[in-house]
């Protein structure tokens, strides 16, 4: 097992994948499982301290890489990082922020009214928006190589995911209280 | 993480929550957001004919520090000129609220929000000045210069 610092691979290379937004999920999982098998610390119980240390390092690198690539928005952020592109929140369109504000307001109202239907509807709307955004990202990254616009969309996706999480929490709380 | 007493005070009793008519030519609206935490902040100022900020309102969806930062800023800008309001620094907000380093970005958001609100107000004056120069109070040309 070699030193990680000497490998210099990015996560895509680590799993034998082309650095793209579109991802062969099965292939990623297969490579990840193979790698886990090879480097699992338990397999190195009889090895030297150094071997075990390396196995632990590779395990954490593989886990981090798998989580990063598996998740669409994190994968997008990672692709931007590889391209050394960053976006400023000042570039967020006012109309987008206004919509976020309104959705947050709807969420707060639905929570107060304990309106499960409204929460589910909001959940649906946000998930749809996220799905559209992923399609746009695939186009911007893999076809147009327009990383600047992709960076802007990734920021929007971060808001949407945060909102989706809060809606899910609100729905869970409502269902917990009802049961 | 424990919030400071001042953050708790603003969080529990936020000052100047609400909205003003964004279409009003005396009102400037600043909308900002922080992608990493998903916070969104709207800060509005109403500017009097003598160029003073006579009222301010905010609405923030975010953590306690973001709410407190915007609440504090609405208190601070009232009675100030636009130039004075532009001088408010996020470091002053963070210091006043005793924000820990991981929450300093909330004060940055509040500073960005005032600047955005002032810029919005000024852009309205420039636009309307083209059509109705005679109706514009004299302070406007100074404020936009």
Coordinates of C-alpha atoms in Angstrom, one line a residue:
Chain A
X1 CA 0.0 0.0 0.0
X2 CA 1.4 3.3 -1.0
X3 CA 1.4 6.7 0.8
X4 CA -1.7 8.7 0.0
X5 CA 0.1 12.0 -0.3
X6 CA 2.2 10.4 -3.1
X7 CA -0.8 9.2 -5.0
X8 CA -2.0 12.7 -5.9
X9 CA -5.2 11.3 -7.3
X10 CA -8.5 13.1 -7.3
X11 CA -11.6 11.3 -6.2
X12 CA -12.7 10.5 -9.7
X13 CA -9.4 8.9 -10.5
X14 CA -9.5 7.1 -7.2
X15 CA -12.6 5.3 -8.3
X16 CA -11.6 4.9 -12.0
X17 CA -14.2 7.4 -13.2
X18 CA -14.1 10.2 -15.7
X19 CA -14.4 13.6 -14.0
X20 CA -18.0 14.5 -15.1
X21 CA -21.2 15.5 -13.4
X22 CA -23.1 12.6 -15.0
X23 CA -22.2 9.6 -12.9
X24 CA -22.4 5.9 -13.3
X25 CA -23.6 5.3 -9.8
X26 CA -23.3 1.5 -10.0
X27 CA -19.8 1.7 -11.2
X28 CA -18.9 4.1 -8.3
X29 CA -20.5 1.7 -5.8
X30 CA -18.7 -1.3 -7.3
X31 CA -15.3 0.4 -7.2
X32 CA -16.0 1.6 -3.6
X33 CA -16.9 -1.9 -2.4
X34 CA -13.8 -3.4 -4.1
X35 CA -11.6 -0.8 -2.5
X36 CA -13.2 -1.3 0.9
X37 CA -12.4 -5.0 0.7
X38 CA -8.8 -4.4 -0.1
X39 CA -8.1 -1.7 2.5
X40 CA -10.4 -2.6 5.4
X41 CA -8.3 -2.1 8.6
X42 CA -9.4 -5.5 9.9
X43 CA -7.6 -7.2 7.0
X44 CA -4.4 -5.6 8.2
X45 CA -4.7 -6.6 11.8
X46 CA -1.5 -8.7 11.4
X47 CA 0.4 -6.1 9.4
X48 CA 2.9 -3.6 10.7
X49 CA 1.9 -0.4 12.4
X50 CA 2.8 1.5 9.3
X51 CA 0.6 -0.7 7.1
X52 CA -2.3 -0.4 9.4
X53 CA -1.9 3.4 9.5
X54 CA -2.0 3.5 5.7
X55 CA -5.0 1.2 5.6
X56 CA -6.9 3.6 7.9
X57 CA -5.8 6.6 5.8
X58 CA -7.0 4.9 2.6
X59 CA -10.3 3.9 4.2
X60 CA -11.0 7.5 5.2
X61 CA -10.0 8.8 1.8
X62 CA -12.3 6.2 0.1
X63 CA -15.2 7.1 2.4
X64 CA -14.8 10.8 1.9
X65 CA -14.4 10.3 -1.9
X66 CA -17.5 8.1 -2.1
X67 CA -19.7 10.5 -0.1
X68 CA -18.5 13.4 -2.2
X69 CA -19.1 11.8 -5.6
X70 CA -22.3 10.0 -4.6
X71 CA -24.1 13.2 -3.7
X72 CA -24.9 15.3 -6.8
X73 CA -24.4 18.8 -5.3
X74 CA -21.2 17.8 -3.5
X75 CA -20.0 16.2 -6.7
X76 CA -20.7 19.5 -8.5
X77 CA -18.9 21.5 -5.8
X78 CA -15.9 19.1 -6.1
X79 CA -15.8 19.5 -9.9
X80 CA -15.7 23.3 -9.4
X81 CA -13.0 22.8 -6.8
X82 CA -10.9 20.8 -9.4
X83 CA -11.5 23.7 -11.9
X84 CA -10.6 26.2 -9.1
X85 CA -13.9 28.0 -9.7
X86 CA -15.7 29.8 -6.9
X87 CA -18.8 31.9 -7.0
X88 CA -19.8 34.9 -5.0
X89 CA -23.2 35.0 -3.2
X90 CA -23.5 38.5 -4.5
X91 CA -24.2 36.9 -7.9
X92 CA -27.4 35.3 -6.7
X93 CA -30.4 36.7 -8.6
X94 CA -32.8 38.8 -6.6
X95 CA -35.7 36.9 -8.0
X96 CA -34.2 33.6 -6.6
X97 CA -33.7 35.1 -3.2
X98 CA -37.2 36.5 -3.2
X99 CA -38.6 33.1 -4.0
X100 CA -36.5 31.5 -1.2
X101 CA -37.9 34.1 1.1
X102 CA -41.5 33.2 0.1
X103 CA -40.9 29.5 0.4
X104 CA -39.5 30.0 3.9
X105 CA -42.6 32.0 4.7
X106 CA -44.8 29.2 3.4
X107 CA -42.9 26.7 5.4
X108 CA -43.2 28.8 8.6
X109 CA -47.0 29.2 8.0
X110 CA -47.5 25.5 7.3
X111 CA -45.7 24.6 10.5
X112 CA -47.8 27.0 12.5
X113 CA -51.0 25.7 11.0
X114 CA -49.7 22.1 11.3
X115 CA -50.7 21.7 7.6
X116 CA -49.3 18.4 6.4
X117 CA -50.8 18.9 2.9
X118 CA -49.1 22.3 2.5
X119 CA -45.7 20.8 3.7
X120 CA -46.0 17.9 1.3
X121 CA -46.7 20.3 -1.6
X122 CA -43.8 22.5 -0.7
X123 CA -41.6 19.4 -0.5
X124 CA -42.7 18.4 -4.0
X125 CA -42.0 21.9 -5.4
X126 CA -38.5 22.0 -3.9
X127 CA -37.7 18.5 -5.0
X128 CA -38.8 19.3 -8.6
X129 CA -36.7 22.4 -8.6
X130 CA -33.7 20.4 -7.4
X131 CA -34.2 17.8 -10.1
X132 CA -34.4 20.6 -12.8
X133 CA -31.2 22.1 -11.3
X134 CA -29.4 18.7 -11.6
X135 CA -30.3 18.4 -15.2
X136 CA -29.1 22.0 -15.9
X137 CA -25.8 21.2 -14.0
X138 CA -25.3 18.1 -16.2
X139 CA -25.7 20.2 -19.3
X140 CA -23.4 23.0 -18.0
X141 CA -20.6 20.7 -16.8
X142 CA -20.6 18.0 -19.3
X143 CA -21.8 19.6 -22.5
X144 CA -21.1 23.4 -22.3
X145 CA -18.2 23.3 -19.8
X146 CA -19.7 26.6 -18.5
X147 CA -18.3 26.4 -14.9
X148 CA -19.1 30.0 -14.0
X149 CA -22.8 29.4 -14.6
X150 CA -22.6 26.0 -12.9
X151 CA -21.1 27.7 -9.8
X152 CA -24.1 30.0 -9.6
X153 CA -26.5 27.1 -9.9
X154 CA -24.6 25.1 -7.2
X155 CA -25.2 28.0 -4.8
X156 CA -28.9 27.9 -5.6
X157 CA -28.9 24.2 -5.0
X158 CA -27.4 24.7 -1.6
X159 CA -30.4 26.9 -0.6
X160 CA -32.8 24.4 -2.0
X161 CA -31.3 21.4 -0.2
X162 CA -31.2 23.3 3.1
X163 CA -34.9 24.2 2.6
X164 CA -35.7 20.6 1.6
X165 CA -34.1 19.3 4.9
X166 CA -36.1 21.8 6.9
X167 CA -39.3 20.8 5.2
X168 CA -38.5 17.1 5.9
X169 CA -37.8 17.9 9.6
X170 CA -41.2 19.7 9.8
X171 CA -43.1 16.8 8.2
X172 CA -41.3 14.3 10.6
X173 CA -42.2 16.4 13.6
X174 CA -45.8 16.6 12.5
X175 CA -46.0 12.9 12.0
X176 CA -44.3 12.2 15.3
X177 CA -46.7 14.4 17.1
X178 CA -49.7 12.7 15.4
X179 CA -48.6 9.1 16.3
Chain B
X1 CA -23.0 26.5 21.2
X2 CA -24.1 29.1 23.6
X3 CA -25.4 32.4 22.3
X4 CA -24.4 35.6 24.0
X5 CA -27.0 37.5 26.0
X6 CA -27.3 40.2 23.3
X7 CA -27.9 37.6 20.5
X8 CA -30.6 36.0 22.7
X9 CA -32.2 39.4 23.4
X10 CA -32.4 40.2 19.7
X11 CA -33.5 36.7 18.8
X12 CA -36.3 36.6 21.4
X13 CA -37.3 40.2 20.9
X14 CA -36.3 41.1 17.3
X15 CA -36.6 44.8 16.6
X16 CA -38.2 46.2 13.4
X17 CA -39.4 42.9 11.9
X18 CA -41.6 43.3 8.9
X19 CA -41.6 44.8 5.4
X20 CA -42.2 48.0 3.6
X21 CA -43.5 48.6 0.1
X22 CA -40.5 47.7 -2.1
X23 CA -42.1 49.7 -5.0
X24 CA -42.0 52.9 -3.0
X25 CA -39.3 55.3 -4.4
X26 CA -38.2 56.2 -0.8
X27 CA -37.6 52.6 0.1
X28 CA -34.5 50.6 -0.6
X29 CA -34.6 46.8 -0.4
X30 CA -31.6 44.6 0.1
X31 CA -31.9 40.9 -0.4
X32 CA -28.9 38.7 0.4
X33 CA -28.3 35.0 1.1
X34 CA -25.6 32.7 2.4
X35 CA -25.5 29.5 0.4
X36 CA -23.5 27.5 3.0
X37 CA -26.2 27.8 5.7
X38 CA -29.2 28.6 3.5
X39 CA -29.9 31.8 5.3
X40 CA -31.9 34.5 3.5
X41 CA -32.2 38.1 4.7
X42 CA -34.2 41.0 3.5
X43 CA -33.4 44.5 4.9
X44 CA -35.3 47.6 3.9
X45 CA -34.7 51.3 4.6
X46 CA -37.0 54.3 4.2
X47 CA -35.1 57.5 3.4
X48 CA -36.6 60.9 4.3
X49 CA -36.5 63.9 2.0
X50 CA -33.5 65.3 4.0
X51 CA -31.5 62.1 3.3
X52 CA -31.8 60.4 6.6
X53 CA -32.8 56.8 7.2
X54 CA -36.1 57.3 9.1
X55 CA -37.1 53.7 9.3
X56 CA -35.8 50.2 8.8
X57 CA -37.3 46.7 8.6
X58 CA -36.0 43.2 8.2
X59 CA -37.0 39.7 7.7
X60 CA -34.5 36.9 8.2
X61 CA -34.8 33.2 7.8
X62 CA -31.7 31.7 9.4
X63 CA -29.9 31.0 12.7
X64 CA -30.1 33.2 15.8
X65 CA -26.9 35.0 14.9
X66 CA -28.3 36.0 11.5
X67 CA -31.5 37.2 13.0
X68 CA -29.7 39.2 15.7
X69 CA -27.3 40.7 13.2
X70 CA -30.1 42.0 11.0
X71 CA -32.2 43.2 14.0
X72 CA -29.2 45.1 15.4
X73 CA -28.5 46.7 12.1
X74 CA -32.0 48.0 11.7
X75 CA -31.6 49.8 15.1
X76 CA -28.2 51.2 14.1
X77 CA -29.1 52.6 10.7
X78 CA -32.1 54.6 11.9
X79 CA -31.4 58.3 12.0
X80 CA -28.2 57.9 10.0
X81 CA -27.3 59.3 6.6
X82 CA -26.7 56.9 3.8
X83 CA -23.0 57.6 4.0
X84 CA -22.9 56.9 7.7
X85 CA -24.9 53.7 7.2
X86 CA -22.3 52.6 4.6
X87 CA -19.7 52.9 7.2
X88 CA -21.2 50.1 9.4
X89 CA -18.7 47.2 9.4
X90 CA -19.5 43.6 10.0
X91 CA -16.7 43.6 12.6
X92 CA -18.7 46.2 14.7
X93 CA -21.8 44.0 14.5
X94 CA -19.8 40.8 15.4
X95 CA -18.2 42.7 18.4
X96 CA -21.5 44.1 19.7
X97 CA -23.1 40.7 19.6
X98 CA -20.0 38.8 20.7
X99 CA -20.3 36.4 17.8
X100 CA -18.0 33.5 17.8
X101 CA -15.7 33.1 14.8
X102 CA -18.0 30.4 13.1
X103 CA -20.9 33.0 13.2
X104 CA -19.0 36.0 11.9
X105 CA -20.4 35.3 8.4
X106 CA -23.8 36.2 9.8
X107 CA -22.6 39.7 10.5
X108 CA -21.1 39.9 7.0
X109 CA -24.5 39.0 5.6
X110 CA -26.1 41.9 7.6
X111 CA -23.4 44.3 6.3
X112 CA -24.1 43.1 2.7
X113 CA -27.8 43.6 3.3
X114 CA -27.5 47.3 4.3
X115 CA -25.2 48.0 1.3
X116 CA -27.7 46.2 -1.0
X117 CA -30.6 48.2 0.4
X118 CA -28.7 51.5 0.0
X119 CA -27.7 50.6 -3.6
X120 CA -31.3 49.7 -4.4
X121 CA -32.5 53.1 -3.0
X122 CA -29.8 55.0 -4.9
X123 CA -30.6 53.2 -8.2
X124 CA -34.2 54.2 -7.8
X125 CA -33.2 57.8 -7.4
X126 CA -31.0 57.7 -10.5
X127 CA -33.8 56.1 -12.5
X128 CA -36.5 58.5 -11.5
X129 CA -34.1 61.5 -11.7
X130 CA -33.8 60.9 -15.4
X131 CA -37.6 61.5 -15.8
X132 CA -38.5 63.8 -13.0
X133 CA -35.4 65.8 -12.3
X134 CA -37.3 68.8 -11.0
X135 CA -39.1 66.6 -8.4
X136 CA -36.0 65.2 -6.9
X137 CA -34.8 66.6 -3.6
X138 CA -31.3 68.2 -3.8
X139 CA -29.7 65.5 -1.5
X140 CA -30.1 62.8 -4.1
X141 CA -27.5 63.9 -6.5
X142 CA -25.0 64.1 -3.6
X143 CA -26.0 60.7 -2.3
X144 CA -25.6 59.0 -5.6
X145 CA -22.3 60.8 -6.5

